[in-house]
């Protein structure tokens, strides 16, 4: 799939909202990219479109932030500070996986081997005029969502 250009924060929030339109649990979304490339902003757009009214912060220190939404359960993970993937076991990851939910995982490479496989991976990169996003679908559900990002 080709890169998608994201012109600014409003476009990043809108892209998250577009994801929310078609994303259904169970679904695992990996967000990859350098610090400050908009992973949490994209997640904020997704959560707002799913009906969350409160603040959306990156769970950098808590690692997992649960959101009980009207239509689904969503878990937002930020694994940047995870020292070892086994730490996810202490956080009750295995128990959480028993409930169908949407998983949004920032820095998934830090939890390699302990996380469920993604349906869709989004690689975000800094550009002089905004950000770029490159989707990589690994399931049929992920492919359908990637196509929706292109308006297909």
Short mmCIF file of C-alpha atoms in Angstrom, two decimals:
data_model
loop_
_atom_site.label_atom_id
_atom_site.label_comp_id
_atom_site.label_asym_id
_atom_site.label_seq_id
_atom_site.Cartn_x
_atom_site.Cartn_y
_atom_site.Cartn_z
CA UNK A 1 0.00 0.00 0.00
CA UNK A 2 1.11 3.56 -0.64
CA UNK A 3 1.89 6.23 1.90
CA UNK A 4 -0.86 8.51 3.13
CA UNK A 5 0.07 12.14 3.74
CA UNK A 6 -1.17 13.70 6.99
CA UNK A 7 -0.98 17.50 6.90
CA UNK A 8 -1.37 18.25 10.62
CA UNK A 9 -3.03 17.41 13.91
CA UNK A 10 -6.58 17.90 12.61
CA UNK A 11 -5.87 15.49 9.74
CA UNK A 12 -4.36 12.99 12.18
CA UNK A 13 -7.48 13.16 14.40
CA UNK A 14 -9.69 12.74 11.31
CA UNK A 15 -7.70 9.68 10.26
CA UNK A 16 -8.30 8.15 13.69
CA UNK A 17 -12.01 8.86 13.29
CA UNK A 18 -11.98 7.16 9.87
CA UNK A 19 -10.45 4.08 11.50
CA UNK A 20 -13.18 4.08 14.14
CA UNK A 21 -15.92 4.02 11.50
CA UNK A 22 -15.07 0.46 10.49
CA UNK A 23 -13.01 -0.99 13.34
CA UNK A 24 -14.80 -3.71 15.29
CA UNK A 25 -13.62 -5.88 18.16
CA UNK A 26 -11.69 -8.05 18.21
CA UNK A 27 -9.05 -5.98 16.44
CA UNK A 28 -5.35 -5.34 17.08
CA UNK A 29 -3.74 -2.17 15.72
CA UNK A 30 0.01 -1.59 16.03
CA UNK A 31 1.22 2.02 15.81
CA UNK A 32 4.91 2.34 14.99
CA UNK A 33 7.09 5.39 14.61
CA UNK A 34 9.49 7.73 16.35
CA UNK A 35 8.64 9.86 19.36
CA UNK A 36 6.33 12.72 18.47
CA UNK A 37 5.05 11.31 15.18
CA UNK A 38 1.41 11.32 16.31
CA UNK A 39 0.61 7.83 17.56
CA UNK A 40 -1.34 9.13 20.55
CA UNK A 41 -3.02 11.85 18.47
CA UNK A 42 -4.27 9.18 16.07
CA UNK A 43 -5.53 7.17 19.05
CA UNK A 44 -7.29 10.27 20.42
CA UNK A 45 -9.16 10.68 17.12
CA UNK A 46 -10.15 7.01 17.21
CA UNK A 47 -11.39 7.20 20.80
CA UNK A 48 -13.32 10.42 20.28
CA UNK A 49 -15.08 8.93 17.27
CA UNK A 50 -16.00 5.91 19.40
CA UNK A 51 -17.62 8.24 21.94
CA UNK A 52 -14.94 8.86 24.57
CA UNK A 53 -15.33 12.39 25.97
CA UNK A 54 -12.46 12.55 28.46
CA UNK A 55 -8.74 13.13 28.12
CA UNK A 56 -6.62 10.75 26.05
CA UNK A 57 -3.03 10.58 27.15
CA UNK A 58 -0.33 8.15 26.22
CA UNK A 59 -0.12 5.50 28.97
CA UNK A 60 3.67 5.77 29.05
CA UNK A 61 3.95 4.99 32.75
CA UNK A 62 0.87 2.85 33.35
CA UNK A 63 1.50 0.93 30.08
CA UNK A 64 -2.19 0.02 29.63
CA UNK A 65 -5.15 2.40 29.66
CA UNK A 66 -8.58 0.72 29.41
CA UNK A 67 -11.58 2.51 27.89
CA UNK A 68 -15.05 1.09 28.43
CA UNK A 69 -16.97 2.60 25.52
CA UNK A 70 -20.67 2.31 24.66
CA UNK A 71 -20.07 -0.17 21.83
CA UNK A 72 -16.74 -1.81 22.71
CA UNK A 73 -13.82 -2.14 25.09
CA UNK A 74 -10.55 -0.55 23.95
CA UNK A 75 -7.10 -1.02 25.45
CA UNK A 76 -4.46 1.59 24.65
CA UNK A 77 -0.93 0.38 25.32
CA UNK A 78 2.28 2.40 25.20
CA UNK A 79 5.19 0.02 25.63
CA UNK A 80 8.01 2.56 25.17
CA UNK A 81 9.25 2.09 28.75
CA UNK A 82 8.71 -1.67 28.90
CA UNK A 83 11.99 -3.30 29.92
CA UNK A 84 10.96 -6.88 29.14
CA UNK A 85 7.90 -8.30 27.34
CA UNK A 86 7.34 -10.62 30.34
CA UNK A 87 6.28 -7.54 32.33
CA UNK A 88 3.01 -7.63 30.39
CA UNK A 89 2.15 -10.86 32.20
CA UNK A 90 2.30 -9.03 35.54
CA UNK A 91 -0.15 -6.45 34.19
CA UNK A 92 -2.74 -9.15 33.50
CA UNK A 93 -2.46 -9.09 29.72
CA UNK A 94 -3.50 -12.72 29.39
CA UNK A 95 -6.74 -12.07 31.30
CA UNK A 96 -7.52 -9.00 29.19
CA UNK A 97 -7.09 -11.00 25.99
CA UNK A 98 -10.05 -13.21 26.94
CA UNK A 99 -12.51 -10.37 26.24
CA UNK A 100 -13.09 -9.26 22.63
CA UNK A 101 -11.67 -5.74 22.47
CA UNK A 102 -9.88 -3.26 20.28
CA UNK A 103 -6.18 -3.08 21.06
CA UNK A 104 -4.15 -0.02 20.07
CA UNK A 105 -0.47 -0.66 20.76
CA UNK A 106 2.26 1.98 20.57
CA UNK A 107 5.85 0.63 20.45
CA UNK A 108 4.71 -2.98 19.84
CA UNK A 109 8.27 -4.12 19.20
CA UNK A 110 8.93 -3.69 22.95
CA UNK A 111 6.29 -6.34 23.71
CA UNK A 112 7.32 -8.79 20.99
CA UNK A 113 6.25 -12.34 21.76
CA UNK A 114 3.75 -11.34 24.47
CA UNK A 115 1.27 -9.41 22.34
CA UNK A 116 -1.46 -10.73 20.07
CA UNK A 117 -0.52 -10.41 16.40
CA UNK A 118 -1.78 -7.28 14.64
CA UNK A 119 -4.60 -7.06 12.16
CA UNK A 120 -3.11 -3.80 10.91
CA UNK A 121 0.18 -2.01 11.46
CA UNK A 122 0.51 1.71 10.81
CA UNK A 123 4.01 3.08 10.33
CA UNK A 124 4.09 6.84 11.03
CA UNK A 125 7.00 9.04 9.98
CA UNK A 126 7.89 12.70 10.31
CA UNK A 127 7.84 14.72 7.08
CA UNK A 128 8.70 18.41 6.57
CA UNK A 129 5.05 19.17 5.79
CA UNK A 130 3.40 16.84 8.32
CA UNK A 131 3.48 13.08 8.70
CA UNK A 132 3.23 10.06 6.48
CA UNK A 133 1.43 6.86 7.28
CA UNK A 134 2.06 3.50 5.68
CA UNK A 135 -0.47 0.72 6.48
CA UNK A 136 0.49 -2.95 6.50
CA UNK A 137 -2.47 -5.32 6.80
CA UNK A 138 -1.92 -8.84 8.08
CA UNK A 139 -5.54 -10.10 8.17
CA UNK A 140 -8.67 -9.65 6.07
CA UNK A 141 -10.10 -7.29 8.72
CA UNK A 142 -6.87 -5.30 8.60
CA UNK A 143 -6.96 -5.14 4.81
CA UNK A 144 -10.54 -3.85 4.83
CA UNK A 145 -9.57 -1.14 7.30
CA UNK A 146 -6.45 -0.20 5.32
CA UNK A 147 -8.60 0.20 2.20
CA UNK A 148 -10.95 2.47 4.16
CA UNK A 149 -8.01 4.75 4.91
CA UNK A 150 -7.66 5.30 1.18
CA UNK A 151 -11.39 5.91 0.78
CA UNK A 152 -12.01 2.64 -1.03
#
